[in-house]
XYZ file of C-alpha atoms in Angstrom:
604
model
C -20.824 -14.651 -16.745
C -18.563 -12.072 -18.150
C -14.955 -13.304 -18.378
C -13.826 -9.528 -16.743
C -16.465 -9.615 -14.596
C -14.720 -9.403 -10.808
C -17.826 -8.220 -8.354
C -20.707 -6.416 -7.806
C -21.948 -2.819 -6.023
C -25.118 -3.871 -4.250
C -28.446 -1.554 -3.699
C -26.336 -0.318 -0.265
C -23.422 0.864 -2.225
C -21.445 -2.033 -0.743
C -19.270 -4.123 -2.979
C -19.349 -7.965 -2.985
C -17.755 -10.493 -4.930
C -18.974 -13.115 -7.389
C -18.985 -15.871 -4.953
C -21.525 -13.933 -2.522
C -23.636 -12.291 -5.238
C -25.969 -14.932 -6.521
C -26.952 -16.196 -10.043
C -28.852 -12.784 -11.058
C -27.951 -9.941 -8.465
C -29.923 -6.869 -8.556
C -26.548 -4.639 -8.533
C -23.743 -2.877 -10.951
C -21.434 -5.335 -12.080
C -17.725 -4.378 -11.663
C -15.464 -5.012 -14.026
C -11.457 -5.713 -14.371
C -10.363 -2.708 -14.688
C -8.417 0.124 -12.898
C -11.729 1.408 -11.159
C -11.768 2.541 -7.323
C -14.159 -0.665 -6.665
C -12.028 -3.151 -8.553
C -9.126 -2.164 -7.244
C -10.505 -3.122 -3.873
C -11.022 -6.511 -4.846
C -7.464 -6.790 -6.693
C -6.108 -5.664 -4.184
C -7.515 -7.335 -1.297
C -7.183 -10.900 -3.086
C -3.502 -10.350 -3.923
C -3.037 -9.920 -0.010
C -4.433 -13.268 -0.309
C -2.282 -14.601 -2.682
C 0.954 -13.277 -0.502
C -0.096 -15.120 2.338
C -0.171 -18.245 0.210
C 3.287 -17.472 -0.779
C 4.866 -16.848 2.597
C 3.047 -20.103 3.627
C 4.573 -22.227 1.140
C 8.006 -20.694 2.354
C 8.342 -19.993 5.688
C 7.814 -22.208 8.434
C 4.509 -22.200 10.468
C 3.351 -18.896 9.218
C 0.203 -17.501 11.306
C -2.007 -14.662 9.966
C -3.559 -11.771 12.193
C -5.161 -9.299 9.154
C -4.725 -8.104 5.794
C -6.852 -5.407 4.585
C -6.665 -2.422 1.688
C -4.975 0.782 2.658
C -4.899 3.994 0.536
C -1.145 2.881 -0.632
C -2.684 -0.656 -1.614
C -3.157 -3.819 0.587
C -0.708 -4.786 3.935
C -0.656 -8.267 5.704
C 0.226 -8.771 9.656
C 1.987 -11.808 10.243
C 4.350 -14.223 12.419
C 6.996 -16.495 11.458
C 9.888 -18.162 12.515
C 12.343 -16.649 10.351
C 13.371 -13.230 10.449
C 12.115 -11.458 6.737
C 13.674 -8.152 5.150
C 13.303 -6.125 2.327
C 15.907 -9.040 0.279
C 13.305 -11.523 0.842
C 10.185 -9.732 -1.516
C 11.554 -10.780 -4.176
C 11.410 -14.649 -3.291
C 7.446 -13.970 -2.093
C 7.128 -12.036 -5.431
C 8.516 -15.160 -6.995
C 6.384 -17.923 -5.632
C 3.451 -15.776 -5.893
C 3.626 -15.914 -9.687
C 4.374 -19.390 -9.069
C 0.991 -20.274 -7.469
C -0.983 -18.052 -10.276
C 0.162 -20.374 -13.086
C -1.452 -23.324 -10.996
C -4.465 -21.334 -12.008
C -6.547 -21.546 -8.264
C -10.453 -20.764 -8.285
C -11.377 -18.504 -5.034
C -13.956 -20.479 -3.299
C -15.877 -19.309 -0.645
C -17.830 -20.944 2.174
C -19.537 -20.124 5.546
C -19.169 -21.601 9.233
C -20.378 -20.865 12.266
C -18.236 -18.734 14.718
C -18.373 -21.559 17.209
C -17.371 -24.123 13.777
C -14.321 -21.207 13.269
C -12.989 -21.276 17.177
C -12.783 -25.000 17.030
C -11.350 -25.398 13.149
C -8.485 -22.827 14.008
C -8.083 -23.906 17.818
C -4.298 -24.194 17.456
C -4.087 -20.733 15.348
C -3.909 -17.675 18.286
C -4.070 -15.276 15.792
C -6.755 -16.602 13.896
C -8.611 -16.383 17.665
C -7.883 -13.113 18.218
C -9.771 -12.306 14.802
C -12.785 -14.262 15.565
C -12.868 -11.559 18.728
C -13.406 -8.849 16.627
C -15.815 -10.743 14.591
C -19.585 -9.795 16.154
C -21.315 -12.183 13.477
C -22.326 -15.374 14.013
C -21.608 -16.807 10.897
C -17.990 -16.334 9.258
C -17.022 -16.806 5.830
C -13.366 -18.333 4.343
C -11.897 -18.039 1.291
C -10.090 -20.812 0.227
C -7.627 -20.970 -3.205
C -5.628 -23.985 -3.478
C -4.394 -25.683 0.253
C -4.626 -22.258 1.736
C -7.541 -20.491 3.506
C -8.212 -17.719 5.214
C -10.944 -15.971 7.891
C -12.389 -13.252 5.424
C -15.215 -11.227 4.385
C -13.782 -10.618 1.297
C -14.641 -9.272 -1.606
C -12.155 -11.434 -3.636
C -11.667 -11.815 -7.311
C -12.932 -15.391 -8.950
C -9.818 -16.761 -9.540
C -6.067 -15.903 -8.978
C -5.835 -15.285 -13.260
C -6.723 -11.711 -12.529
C -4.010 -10.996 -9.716
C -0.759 -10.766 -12.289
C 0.351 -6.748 -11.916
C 1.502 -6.504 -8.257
C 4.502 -5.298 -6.115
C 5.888 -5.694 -2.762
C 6.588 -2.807 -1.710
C 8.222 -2.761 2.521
C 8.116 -4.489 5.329
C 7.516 -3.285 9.074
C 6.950 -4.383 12.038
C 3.053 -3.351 13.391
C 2.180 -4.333 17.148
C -1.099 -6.992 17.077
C -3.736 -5.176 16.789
C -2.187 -1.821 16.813
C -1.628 -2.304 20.633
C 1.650 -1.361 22.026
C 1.472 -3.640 24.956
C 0.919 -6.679 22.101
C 4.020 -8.474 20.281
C 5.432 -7.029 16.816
C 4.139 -8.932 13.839
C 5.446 -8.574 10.396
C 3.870 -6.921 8.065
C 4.851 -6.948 4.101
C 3.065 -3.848 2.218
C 1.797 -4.240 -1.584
C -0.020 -2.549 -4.509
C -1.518 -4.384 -7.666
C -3.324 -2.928 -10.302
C -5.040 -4.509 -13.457
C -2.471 -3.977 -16.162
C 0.864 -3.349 -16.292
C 1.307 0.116 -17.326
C -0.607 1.160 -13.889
C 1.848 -0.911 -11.915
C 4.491 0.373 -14.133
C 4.022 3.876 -13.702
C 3.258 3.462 -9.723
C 7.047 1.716 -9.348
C 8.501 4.647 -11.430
C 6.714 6.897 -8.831
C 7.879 5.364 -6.152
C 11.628 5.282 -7.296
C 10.726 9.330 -7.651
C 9.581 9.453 -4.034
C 12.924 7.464 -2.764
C 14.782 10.287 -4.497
C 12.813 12.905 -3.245
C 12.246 11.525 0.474
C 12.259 14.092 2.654
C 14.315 12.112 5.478
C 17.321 11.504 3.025
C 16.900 15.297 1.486
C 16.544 16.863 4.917
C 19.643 14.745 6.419
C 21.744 16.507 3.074
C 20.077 20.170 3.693
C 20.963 19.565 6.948
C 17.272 20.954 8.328
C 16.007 18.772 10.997
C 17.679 15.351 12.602
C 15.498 13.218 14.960
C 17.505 11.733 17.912
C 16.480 7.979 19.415
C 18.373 8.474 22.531
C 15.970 11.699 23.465
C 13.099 9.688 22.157
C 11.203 8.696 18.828
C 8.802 10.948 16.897
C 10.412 14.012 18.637
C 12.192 16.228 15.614
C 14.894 18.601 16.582
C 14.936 21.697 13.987
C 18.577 22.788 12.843
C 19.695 26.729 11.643
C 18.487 25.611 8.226
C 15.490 24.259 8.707
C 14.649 26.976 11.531
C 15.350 29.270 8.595
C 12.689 27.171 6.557
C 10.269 27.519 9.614
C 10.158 30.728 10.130
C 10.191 32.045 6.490
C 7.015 29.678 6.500
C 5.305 30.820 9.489
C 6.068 34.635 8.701
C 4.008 33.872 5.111
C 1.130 32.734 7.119
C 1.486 35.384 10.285
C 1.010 38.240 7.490
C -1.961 35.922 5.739
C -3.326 35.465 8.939
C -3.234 39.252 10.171
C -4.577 40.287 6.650
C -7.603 38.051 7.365
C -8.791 39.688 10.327
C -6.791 36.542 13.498
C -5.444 37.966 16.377
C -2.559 35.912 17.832
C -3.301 34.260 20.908
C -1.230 31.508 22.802
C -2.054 29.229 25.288
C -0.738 26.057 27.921
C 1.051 22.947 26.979
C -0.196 21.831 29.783
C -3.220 21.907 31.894
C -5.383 20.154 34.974
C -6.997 16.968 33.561
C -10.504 18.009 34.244
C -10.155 20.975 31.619
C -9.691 17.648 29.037
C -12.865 15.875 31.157
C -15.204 18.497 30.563
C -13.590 19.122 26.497
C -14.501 14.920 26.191
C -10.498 14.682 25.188
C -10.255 12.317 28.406
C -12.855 10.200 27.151
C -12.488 9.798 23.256
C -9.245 10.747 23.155
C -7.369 9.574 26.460
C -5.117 7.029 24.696
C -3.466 9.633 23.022
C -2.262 12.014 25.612
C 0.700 12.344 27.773
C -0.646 12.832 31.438
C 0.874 13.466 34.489
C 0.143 14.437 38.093
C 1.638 17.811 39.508
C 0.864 18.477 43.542
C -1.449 14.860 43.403
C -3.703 16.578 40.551
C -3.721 14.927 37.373
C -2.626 17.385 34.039
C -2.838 16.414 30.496
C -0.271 17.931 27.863
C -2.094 19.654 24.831
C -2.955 17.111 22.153
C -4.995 19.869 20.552
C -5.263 24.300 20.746
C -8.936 24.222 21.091
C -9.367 24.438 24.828
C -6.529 27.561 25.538
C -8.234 29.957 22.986
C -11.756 29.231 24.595
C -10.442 30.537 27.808
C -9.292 33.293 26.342
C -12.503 34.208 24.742
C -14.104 33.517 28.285
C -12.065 36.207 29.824
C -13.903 39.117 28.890
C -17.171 39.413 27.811
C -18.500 39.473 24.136
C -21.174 40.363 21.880
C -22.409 39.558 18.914
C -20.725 42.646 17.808
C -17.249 40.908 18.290
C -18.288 38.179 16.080
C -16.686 36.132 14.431
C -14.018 36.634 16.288
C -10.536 34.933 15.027
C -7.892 33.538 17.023
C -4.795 31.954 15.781
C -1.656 30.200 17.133
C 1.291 27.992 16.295
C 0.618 25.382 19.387
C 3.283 22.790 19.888
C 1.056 19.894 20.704
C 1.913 16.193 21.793
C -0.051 13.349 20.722
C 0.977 9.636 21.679
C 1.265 8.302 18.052
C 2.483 4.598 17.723
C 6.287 3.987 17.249
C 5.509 1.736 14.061
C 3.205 4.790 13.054
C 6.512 7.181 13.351
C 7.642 8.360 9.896
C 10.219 11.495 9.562
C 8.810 14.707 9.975
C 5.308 13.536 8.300
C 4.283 11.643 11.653
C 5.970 12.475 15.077
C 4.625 12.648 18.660
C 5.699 16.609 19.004
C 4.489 18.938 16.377
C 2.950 22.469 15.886
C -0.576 23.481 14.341
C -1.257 26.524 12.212
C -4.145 26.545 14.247
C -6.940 28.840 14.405
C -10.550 28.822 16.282
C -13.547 31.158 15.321
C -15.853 32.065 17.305
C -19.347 32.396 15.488
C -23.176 33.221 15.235
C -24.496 30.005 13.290
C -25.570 32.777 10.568
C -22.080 33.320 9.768
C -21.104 29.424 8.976
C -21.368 29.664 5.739
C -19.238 32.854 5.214
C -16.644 31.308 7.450
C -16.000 28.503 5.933
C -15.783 29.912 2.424
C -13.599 32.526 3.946
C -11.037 29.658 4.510
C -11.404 27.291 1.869
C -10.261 30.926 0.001
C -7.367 30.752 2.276
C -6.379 27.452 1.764
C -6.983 28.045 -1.917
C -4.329 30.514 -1.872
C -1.848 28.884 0.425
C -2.007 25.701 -2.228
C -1.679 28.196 -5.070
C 1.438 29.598 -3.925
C 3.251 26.352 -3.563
C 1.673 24.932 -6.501
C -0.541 22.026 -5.011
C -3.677 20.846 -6.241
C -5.823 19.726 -3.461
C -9.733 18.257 -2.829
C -11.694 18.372 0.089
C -13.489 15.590 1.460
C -16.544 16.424 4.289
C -15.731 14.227 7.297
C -19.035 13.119 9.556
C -20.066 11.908 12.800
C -17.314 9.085 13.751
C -18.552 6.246 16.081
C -16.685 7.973 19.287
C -17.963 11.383 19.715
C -20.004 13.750 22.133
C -22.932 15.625 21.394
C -26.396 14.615 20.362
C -27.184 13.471 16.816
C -29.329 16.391 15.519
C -26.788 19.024 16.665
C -23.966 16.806 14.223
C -26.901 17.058 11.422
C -26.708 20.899 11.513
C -23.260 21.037 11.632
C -22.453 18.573 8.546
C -25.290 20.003 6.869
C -23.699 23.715 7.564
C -20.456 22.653 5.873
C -21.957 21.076 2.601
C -24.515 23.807 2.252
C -21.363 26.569 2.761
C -19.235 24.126 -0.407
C -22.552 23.606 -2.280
C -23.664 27.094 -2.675
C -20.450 28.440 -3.875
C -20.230 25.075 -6.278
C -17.033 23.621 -4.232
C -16.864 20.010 -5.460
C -16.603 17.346 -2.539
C -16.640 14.225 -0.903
C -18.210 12.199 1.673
C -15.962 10.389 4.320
C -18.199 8.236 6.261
C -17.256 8.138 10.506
C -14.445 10.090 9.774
C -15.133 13.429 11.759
C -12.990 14.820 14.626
C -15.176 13.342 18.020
C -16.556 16.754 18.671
C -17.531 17.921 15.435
C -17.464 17.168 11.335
C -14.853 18.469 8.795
C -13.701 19.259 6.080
C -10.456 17.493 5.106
C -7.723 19.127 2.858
C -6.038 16.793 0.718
C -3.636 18.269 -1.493
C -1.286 16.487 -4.992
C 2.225 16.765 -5.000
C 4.684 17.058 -8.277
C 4.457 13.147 -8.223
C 0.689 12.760 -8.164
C 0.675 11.414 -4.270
C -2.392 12.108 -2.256
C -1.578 14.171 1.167
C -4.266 14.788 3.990
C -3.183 18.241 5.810
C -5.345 21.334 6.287
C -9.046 20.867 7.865
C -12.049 22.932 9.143
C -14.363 21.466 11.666
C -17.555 22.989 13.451
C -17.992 22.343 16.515
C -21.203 23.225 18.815
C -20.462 21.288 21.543
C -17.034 22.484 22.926
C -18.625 25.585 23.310
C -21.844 24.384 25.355
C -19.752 22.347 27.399
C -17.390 24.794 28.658
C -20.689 27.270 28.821
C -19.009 30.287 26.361
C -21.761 32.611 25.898
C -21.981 36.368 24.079
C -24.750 38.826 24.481
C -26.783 38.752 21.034
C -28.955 41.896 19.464
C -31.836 40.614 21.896
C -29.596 40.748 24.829
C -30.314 37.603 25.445
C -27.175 35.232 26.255
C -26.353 32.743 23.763
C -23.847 30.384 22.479
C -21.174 30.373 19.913
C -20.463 28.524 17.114
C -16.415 27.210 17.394
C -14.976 26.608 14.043
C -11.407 25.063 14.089
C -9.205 25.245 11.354
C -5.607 24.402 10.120
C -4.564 25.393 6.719
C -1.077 23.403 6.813
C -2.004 21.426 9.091
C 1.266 21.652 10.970
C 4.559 22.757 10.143
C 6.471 19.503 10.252
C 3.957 17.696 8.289
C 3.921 19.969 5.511
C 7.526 20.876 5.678
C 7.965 17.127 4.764
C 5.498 17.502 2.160
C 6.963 20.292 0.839
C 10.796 18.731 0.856
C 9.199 15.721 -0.829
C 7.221 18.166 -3.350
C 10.268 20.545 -4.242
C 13.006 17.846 -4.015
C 14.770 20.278 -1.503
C 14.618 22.706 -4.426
C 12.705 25.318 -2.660
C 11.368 28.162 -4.147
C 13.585 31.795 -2.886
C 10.703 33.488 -0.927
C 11.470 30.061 1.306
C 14.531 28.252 0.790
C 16.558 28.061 3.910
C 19.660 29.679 2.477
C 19.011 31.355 -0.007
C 22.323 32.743 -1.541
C 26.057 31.311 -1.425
C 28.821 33.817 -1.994
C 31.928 32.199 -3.373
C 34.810 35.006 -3.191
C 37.712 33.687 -5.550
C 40.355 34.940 -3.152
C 40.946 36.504 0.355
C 40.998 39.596 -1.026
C 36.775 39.252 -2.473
C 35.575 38.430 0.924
C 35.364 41.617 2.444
C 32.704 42.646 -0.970
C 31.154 39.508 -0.091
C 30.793 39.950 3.981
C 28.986 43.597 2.873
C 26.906 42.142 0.314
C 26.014 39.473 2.852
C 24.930 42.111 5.541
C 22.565 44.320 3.044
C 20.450 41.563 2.055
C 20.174 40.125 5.934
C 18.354 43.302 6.588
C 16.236 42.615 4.303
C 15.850 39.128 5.523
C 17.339 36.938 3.008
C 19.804 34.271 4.205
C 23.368 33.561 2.516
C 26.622 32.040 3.748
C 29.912 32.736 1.811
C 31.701 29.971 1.185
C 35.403 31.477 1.919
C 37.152 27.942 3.215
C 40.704 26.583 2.049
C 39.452 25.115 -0.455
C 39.796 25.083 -4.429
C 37.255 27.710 -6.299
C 36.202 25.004 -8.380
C 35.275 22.781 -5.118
C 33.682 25.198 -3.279
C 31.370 26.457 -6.577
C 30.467 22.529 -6.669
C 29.717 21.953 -3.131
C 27.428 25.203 -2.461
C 25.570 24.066 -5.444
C 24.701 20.856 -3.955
C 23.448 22.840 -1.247
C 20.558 23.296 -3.377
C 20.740 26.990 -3.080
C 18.295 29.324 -5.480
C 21.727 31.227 -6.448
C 25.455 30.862 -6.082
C 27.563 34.019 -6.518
C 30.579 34.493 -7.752
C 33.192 37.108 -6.312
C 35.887 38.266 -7.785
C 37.805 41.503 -8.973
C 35.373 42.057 -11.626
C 32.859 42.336 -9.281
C 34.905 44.285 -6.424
C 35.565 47.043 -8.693
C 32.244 47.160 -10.350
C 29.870 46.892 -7.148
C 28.391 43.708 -9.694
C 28.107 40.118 -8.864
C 28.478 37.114 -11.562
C 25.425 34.988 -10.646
C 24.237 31.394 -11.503
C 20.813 30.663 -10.956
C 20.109 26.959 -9.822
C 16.370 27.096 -10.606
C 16.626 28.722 -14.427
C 19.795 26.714 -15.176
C 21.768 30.288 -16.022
C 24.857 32.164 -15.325
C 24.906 35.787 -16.061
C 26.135 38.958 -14.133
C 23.780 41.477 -12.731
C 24.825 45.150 -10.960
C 24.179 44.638 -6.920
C 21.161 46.987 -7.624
C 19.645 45.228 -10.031
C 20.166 41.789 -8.428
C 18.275 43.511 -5.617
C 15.107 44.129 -7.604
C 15.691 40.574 -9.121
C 15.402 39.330 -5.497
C 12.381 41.833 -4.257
C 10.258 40.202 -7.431
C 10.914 36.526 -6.345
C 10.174 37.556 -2.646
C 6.986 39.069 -3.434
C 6.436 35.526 -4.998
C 5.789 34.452 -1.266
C 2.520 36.565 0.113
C -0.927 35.051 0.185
């Protein structure tokens, strides 16, 4: 046996580990490397190997789960002691302790009946062997420590040197609010050091650039505890942000043929009964009960815009016909889920729903992946698109979710749009198409998605008169390019460093007159360009010139300008440009034409 050799990819596509494969497995080895498939195994086992650690230092440690996320590995777990962020360091510590003691991984199977009984005393261990449906169970076992897992693992605990801890959180058991907080300690590993090297010097990038720290200094949104969690409030700056952003995508949106629409935040229960929300996606909605009838606030658009299609009758010579709305919806999102403005409980869509022959599917969804293309284009994001298919909770029969998936791929294969599968991962009423754009510091984001959907339609019987003028139904395509506004405003924070480009920075000029006597130049300057929609403050406090230049250019302002006589007399202004690095002085009108160029920067 290869010395690198770490696992195998069976004739399923599964991967499994050297102490499940056999002697001779028909299957592609995997190697020690840096590899999607390896780094599941690295990863996984070095959750292992953390465990260990914690064992070995804190007292009667129990262990709920510990699988691979997209950031790396996590593990849920209870102790007596209280641990923070100071204590990674010891766990890092005696983790490379127990790899110089050079542990085999050694696997073995028991019988579910063999597990209850072995880890009687162990509650968590219990509430695993719930969720476990087999019959047989496997451990892992390296050293005096073992673990309920079905692995893959690496051989031996030689290949798990290149790891970080990275936080720790708290995460209800089970992801059930009504459950006690565990612990849970987040890490990545990687198979040399140079990876892990380069992912901490990313991540020390992202703590600069973090959009909670960067928005608190811009001063654009605040989140307040005492009015509850996950709820953002939006402040003049970042309302500035907002609607320079949405007024980008109203024009893109008008250009493309949408009508705006808007509908409820609220409505009766059995409009979310007959949509299948109430059924698949009940857990996540805020209900209530108005005159003893239940209502459910809008986790999703979808249902308001079909009711406005219903009103009136169509043909098939209104198709497709485009709707589109920002819709503040609320979603009941854990509070250990909660993070800034990139996952709160209130939050509005870019959302739009076309209505469809199934002839036009294909044009459709080219028609947006061109607008998404564009949107990512102008804010410089690469992006990939994953198709998303039938998840294990959804409505409609199986053959209508074949056409559908099989409408999306054929639309992405026949204009040669590389993609993706994501197994189960569809919205319950329909597959997808998931967005997933690359930031300036390489991180993976999932926001824009289009998803067909023929059974919305059929269920709330929405019907046009085709050429035969014969009644049939529509096609309902929904689709998000941003995704929604906080979400990608966070992205965006994160992806600019609060440097944002002019078309969309939330102020976009500082006037600094030198004296009383400049501010009156400045107040007029000020007024022409608000016409013309561009925000600026002047900065005309007590204070020293050379204090107030410094402190409007940590506002992070495209351009601070500079009032003086000079300029009074001259109709001029003495300008230093925070993106370019520059300081040079312009006439007023052609620091107007300098603007209307970067401004035109912004339409899609």
């Amino acid at each position: 046996m290869s010395e690198n050799l770490i696992g195998y990819i069976d004739n399923q596509g599964q991967i499994i580990d050297t102490q499940s494969a056999g002697e001779n497995p028909d299957a592609k080895a995997i190697k020690y490397d840096n590899s999607a498939e390896s780094l599941e195994i690295v990863r996984h086992s070095t959750a292992h190997l953390m465990a260990q650690a914690i064992t070995e230092l804190y007292t009667n440690a129990k262990f709920f789960v510990g699988p691979n996320v997209d950031e790396g590995f996590y593990y849920d777990f209870r102790v007596d002691e209280k641990i923070g962020e100071e204590d990674l360091k010891k766990i890092e510590k005696k983790m490379k302790e127990l790899i110089k003691k050079k542990y085999k991984i050694e696997k073995y199977e028991i019988t579910k009946a063999e597990a209850l009984e072995k880890f009687a005393a162990d509650d968590l261990k219990q509430a695993v062997l719930t969720r476990i449906p087999d019959e047989v169970v496997s451990i892992y076992k390296q050293g005096d420590f073992e673990d309920l897992c079905q692995g893959p693992h690496v051989p031996a605990l030689r290949f798990l040197h290149n790891f970080k801890l990275t936080r720790v959180a708290g995460a209800y058991l089970g992801g059930d609010e009504t459950k006690e907080m565990l612990t849970r300690i987040y890490g990545i590993a990687f198979a040399d050091k140079e990876s892990l090297k380069d992912y901490i010097k990313m991540m020390e990038e992202a703590k600069k650039r973090d959009h909670r720290k960067i928005g608190a200094e811009m001063e654009l949104f605040m989140f307040n505890e005492e009015s509850g969690a996950g709820l953002p409030f939006w402040m003049p700056k970042g309302s500035r942000l907002r609607y320079k952003l949405e007024n980008i995508l109203h024009k893109a949106h008008r250009k493309r043929g949408y009508e705006p629409v808007r509908g409820p935040e609220i409505l009766k229960a059995d409009m979310w009964r007959t949509s299948g929300h109430y059924a698949c996606y009940g857990e996540n909605m805020y209900l209530t009960t108005i005159d003893e009838q239940e209502y459910g606030v809008k986790p999703m658009n979808c249902i308001g815009h079909i009711q406005i299609f219903k009103q009136s009758g169509k043909s098939y010579r209104d198709l497709p016909l485009k709707y589109y709305e920002y819709g503040v919806v609320h979603r009941h999102e854990q509070s250990g889920a909660l993070h800034g403005l990139l996952r709160v409980r209130e939050f509005t869509q870019d959302d739009a729903h076309i209505f469809c022959t199934p002839q036009q599917i294909a044009n459709e969804v080219i028609d947006i992946v061109e607008f998404v293309d564009s949107v990512m284009k102008l804010f410089g994001f690469e992006y990939s698109m994953e198709v998303a298919t039938k998840p294990e909770k959804a409505i409609g029969d199986d053959d209508v979710w074949e056409l559908a998936t099989q409408g999306l791929k054929d639309a992405l294969n026949e204009n040669n749009l590389p993609f993706t599968i994501d197994e189960g991962g569809g919205a319950f009423y329909g597959p997808k198409i998931d967005i997933k754009i690359t930031d300036a510091i390489g991180r993976k984001w999932q926001c824009g998605t289009v998803q067909v959907d023929f059974n919305l339609p059929e269920r709330f019987e929405v019907e046009y008169v085709g050429e035969d003028n014969e009644r049939h139904t529509p096609v309902m395509i929904h689709r998000a390019i941003l995704g929604s506004f906080e979400r990608f405003i966070g992205i965006l924070t994160e992806h600019y460093a609060g440097e944002f480009p002019l078309f969309i920075a939330p102020t976009q000029i500082i006037f600094v007159p030198i004296s009383e006597s400049h501010v009156a130049y400045a107040k007029e300057l000020k007024n022409q360009l608000i016409d013309l929609d561009i925000d600026c403050e002047i900065f005309d406090k007590n204070d020293s010139l050379n204090k107030r230049v410094r402190t409007a250019e940590k506002q992070r302002v495209p351009y601070v300008v500079i009032i003086g006589d000079e300029e009074v007399e001259n109709k001029t202004v003495a300008i230093r440009n925070r993106r370019t690095k520059e300081q040079y002085n312009l006439s007023f009108d052609e620091f107007m034409v300098e603007l209307s160029q970067q401004l035109n920067e912004g339409k899609i």
